[in-house]
CSV table of C-alpha atoms in Angstrom, one decimal:
chain,number,residue,atom,x,y,z
A,1,PRO,CA,37.3,8.5,3.0
A,2,ASP,CA,36.3,7.0,-0.7
A,3,ARG,CA,34.7,4.4,0.6
A,4,LEU,CA,32.2,6.3,2.7
A,5,LYS,CA,28.8,7.0,1.3
A,6,SER,CA,26.2,9.1,2.7
A,7,ALA,CA,22.6,8.1,2.1
A,8,ARG,CA,19.3,8.4,3.6
A,9,GLY,CA,17.6,5.8,5.6
A,10,ILE,CA,14.7,5.0,7.9
A,11,GLU,CA,14.5,3.0,11.3
A,12,VAL,CA,12.0,0.3,11.0
A,13,GLY,CA,13.4,-2.0,13.3
A,14,HIS,CA,14.9,-1.3,17.2
A,15,ILE,CA,16.6,-3.3,19.9
A,16,PHE,CA,16.3,-3.4,23.3
A,17,TYR,CA,18.6,-3.9,26.2
A,18,PHE,CA,17.5,-5.6,29.5
A,19,GLY,CA,20.4,-6.5,30.7
A,20,ASP,CA,19.8,-9.0,33.8
A,21,LYS,CA,16.2,-7.5,34.5
A,22,TYR,CA,14.8,-10.8,33.7
A,23,SER,CA,17.4,-13.3,33.9
A,24,LYS,CA,18.0,-12.8,37.7
A,25,PRO,CA,14.8,-13.2,38.7
A,26,MET,CA,14.5,-16.2,36.6
A,27,LYS,CA,17.7,-17.7,37.7
A,28,ALA,CA,19.1,-17.5,34.1
A,29,HIS,CA,22.9,-18.0,34.7
A,30,ILE,CA,25.7,-19.0,32.7
A,31,THR,CA,29.2,-19.8,34.0
A,32,THR,CA,32.2,-17.9,32.5
A,33,LYS,CA,35.4,-19.4,31.8
A,34,ASP,CA,36.7,-18.4,35.0
A,35,GLY,CA,34.2,-20.5,36.9
A,36,VAL,CA,32.2,-17.7,37.8
A,37,GLU,CA,28.4,-17.9,37.6
A,38,GLN,CA,26.6,-14.5,36.4
A,39,PRO,CA,22.9,-13.9,35.0
A,40,VAL,CA,22.6,-13.9,31.2
A,41,MET,CA,22.5,-10.4,29.6
A,42,MET,CA,19.4,-10.0,27.5
A,43,GLY,CA,17.7,-8.1,24.8
A,44,SER,CA,15.4,-8.2,22.2
A,45,HIS,CA,14.9,-7.0,18.6
A,46,GLY,CA,11.9,-6.2,16.5
A,47,ILE,CA,10.7,-4.6,13.4
A,48,GLY,CA,7.8,-2.4,14.2
A,49,VAL,CA,4.8,-2.9,12.1
A,50,SER,CA,3.7,0.9,12.4
A,51,ARG,CA,7.6,2.1,11.2
A,52,LEU,CA,7.2,-0.1,8.2
A,53,VAL,CA,4.0,2.0,7.0
A,54,GLY,CA,6.0,5.1,7.3
A,55,ALA,CA,9.3,3.5,5.1
A,56,ILE,CA,6.9,2.0,2.5
A,57,ILE,CA,5.3,5.5,1.9
A,58,GLU,CA,8.5,7.4,2.3
A,59,ALA,CA,10.1,4.9,-0.6
A,60,HIS,CA,7.2,4.8,-2.6
A,61,HIS,CA,5.5,8.4,-3.1
A,62,ASP,CA,5.5,11.5,-5.5
A,63,GLU,CA,4.6,14.8,-5.7
A,64,GLN,CA,0.9,13.8,-5.6
A,65,GLY,CA,1.1,11.1,-2.7
A,66,ILE,CA,1.6,7.6,-1.9
A,67,ILE,CA,2.0,5.2,-4.6
A,68,TRP,CA,1.5,1.7,-2.9
A,69,PRO,CA,3.1,-1.1,-4.0
A,70,PRO,CA,0.1,-4.0,-4.9
A,71,ALA,CA,1.6,-6.4,-2.1
A,72,VAL,CA,0.9,-3.9,0.6
A,73,ALA,CA,-1.9,-1.8,-0.7
A,74,PRO,CA,-4.9,-1.2,1.4
A,75,PHE,CA,-7.3,-1.8,-2.0
A,76,LEU,CA,-5.8,-2.9,-5.3
A,77,ILE,CA,-8.0,-0.7,-7.5
A,78,GLY,CA,-9.1,2.5,-7.1
A,79,LEU,CA,-12.5,2.8,-9.0
A,80,ILE,CA,-13.5,6.4,-10.1
A,81,ASN,CA,-17.0,7.1,-11.2
A,82,LEU,CA,-17.2,10.2,-12.9
A,83,LYS,CA,-20.8,10.4,-13.7
A,84,PRO,CA,-22.6,8.8,-10.4
A,85,GLY,CA,-26.5,8.2,-11.4
A,86,ASP,CA,-25.6,7.9,-15.2
A,87,PRO,CA,-27.1,4.3,-16.0
A,88,ALA,CA,-24.0,3.3,-18.2
A,89,CYS,CA,-21.2,4.6,-15.4
A,90,GLU,CA,-23.2,2.8,-12.8
A,91,ASN,CA,-23.5,-0.3,-14.4
A,92,MET,CA,-19.8,-0.7,-15.3
A,93,CYS,CA,-18.6,0.2,-11.9
A,94,GLN,CA,-20.9,-2.0,-10.5
A,95,THR,CA,-19.8,-5.0,-12.7
A,96,LEU,CA,-16.2,-4.1,-12.2
A,97,TYR,CA,-16.7,-4.1,-8.2
A,98,ARG,CA,-18.6,-7.1,-8.1
A,99,THR,CA,-16.3,-9.0,-10.6
A,100,ALA,CA,-13.2,-7.7,-8.7
A,101,HIS,CA,-14.5,-8.7,-5.3
A,102,GLN,CA,-15.2,-12.5,-6.7
A,103,GLU,CA,-11.7,-12.4,-7.8
A,104,GLY,CA,-10.3,-11.7,-4.6
A,105,ALA,CA,-9.2,-8.1,-5.1
A,106,ASP,CA,-10.2,-5.1,-3.0
A,107,VAL,CA,-11.8,-2.1,-4.2
A,108,LEU,CA,-12.1,1.6,-3.2
A,109,CYS,CA,-15.0,3.2,-5.0
A,110,ASP,CA,-15.2,6.9,-5.3
A,111,ASP,CA,-18.8,7.9,-6.2
A,112,THR,CA,-18.9,10.9,-4.5
A,113,ASP,CA,-20.5,14.1,-6.7
A,114,ASP,CA,-17.3,15.8,-6.6
A,115,ARG,CA,-15.6,17.2,-9.8
A,116,ALA,CA,-13.4,14.9,-11.8
A,117,GLY,CA,-10.2,16.8,-11.0
A,118,GLU,CA,-10.9,16.5,-7.4
A,119,LYS,CA,-11.5,12.9,-7.5
A,120,PHE,CA,-8.0,11.9,-9.4
A,121,ALA,CA,-6.4,14.1,-7.3
A,122,ARG,CA,-7.6,12.3,-3.9
A,123,MET,CA,-7.2,9.0,-5.9
A,124,ASP,CA,-3.5,9.9,-6.6
A,125,LEU,CA,-3.1,11.1,-3.0
A,126,ILE,CA,-4.5,7.7,-1.6
A,127,GLY,CA,-2.1,6.2,-4.0
A,128,LEU,CA,-3.7,2.7,-4.8
A,129,PRO,CA,-1.8,0.8,-7.9
A,130,VAL,CA,-4.5,0.8,-10.2
A,131,GLN,CA,-7.0,3.4,-11.1
A,132,VAL,CA,-10.2,2.6,-13.0
A,133,ILE,CA,-12.0,5.7,-14.6
A,134,VAL,CA,-15.7,5.2,-15.6
A,135,GLY,CA,-16.7,8.3,-17.5
A,136,PRO,CA,-19.7,8.6,-19.7
A,137,LYS,CA,-17.8,9.2,-23.2
A,138,HIS,CA,-16.2,6.0,-22.9
A,139,ALA,CA,-19.1,3.9,-20.7
A,140,ALA,CA,-21.1,4.5,-23.8
A,141,GLU,CA,-18.4,2.8,-26.0
A,142,GLY,CA,-18.2,0.1,-23.5
A,143,ASN,CA,-14.6,1.1,-22.4
A,144,VAL,CA,-12.8,2.4,-19.3
A,145,GLU,CA,-9.6,4.1,-18.7
A,146,VAL,CA,-7.2,2.2,-16.7
A,147,LYS,CA,-4.3,4.4,-14.9
A,148,ASN,CA,-0.9,2.8,-13.5
A,149,ARG,CA,-0.3,4.7,-10.2
A,150,MET,CA,3.4,4.2,-10.3
A,151,THR,CA,3.9,5.1,-14.0
A,152,GLY,CA,1.0,7.5,-15.0
A,153,GLU,CA,0.6,5.4,-17.8
A,154,ARG,CA,-3.5,5.6,-18.9
A,155,VAL,CA,-4.8,2.9,-21.2
A,156,VAL,CA,-8.5,2.9,-22.8
A,157,THR,CA,-9.8,-0.6,-22.8
A,158,SER,CA,-13.1,-2.3,-22.9
A,159,LEU,CA,-14.4,-3.5,-19.7
A,160,GLU,CA,-14.6,-6.8,-21.1
A,161,SER,CA,-11.1,-6.9,-22.0
A,162,LEU,CA,-10.0,-5.6,-18.7
A,163,LEU,CA,-12.3,-8.1,-16.4
A,164,SER,CA,-10.7,-11.2,-18.9
A,165,HIS,CA,-7.3,-10.7,-19.1
A,166,ALA,CA,-5.8,-7.4,-19.6
A,167,MET,CA,-5.4,-6.7,-15.6
A,168,PRO,CA,-5.1,-9.3,-12.8
A,169,LEU,CA,-7.5,-8.5,-10.3
A,170,GLY,CA,-6.6,-10.8,-7.7
């Protein structure tokens, strides 16, 4: 009893037992040590791709939503434009979007007219690894705010620094 441990798990693989359903028609037989010929007992196993998505979400989430590991994230960067229509915000978002794509990173841009809190909540729910927040105050200074979705850490940095070395985009 000391060695038994209780833990949660999630099924991602499955095994199917076919018996001789396929081996009989294919005449796939073996000879036993007693010299008796009999059909091969068959089965298959595999990992369900759709089950993996559920397992990743189960293992990587918090009370706000999903936290995608970068290797499997549908987009690497969630770009939040806090003031669509503002020339400085628009310019910075377009520059980041274009540069990220050139570097091979996928970007999901929220340029809706929703309130900032709604945008932050939606981006946390989606759970992209990196959020880049572009607002008029920081944009006027040439800066953006970068949030690490996993740790929640936020850093204000220049767009130039972000694009050149502070965060790998690809």
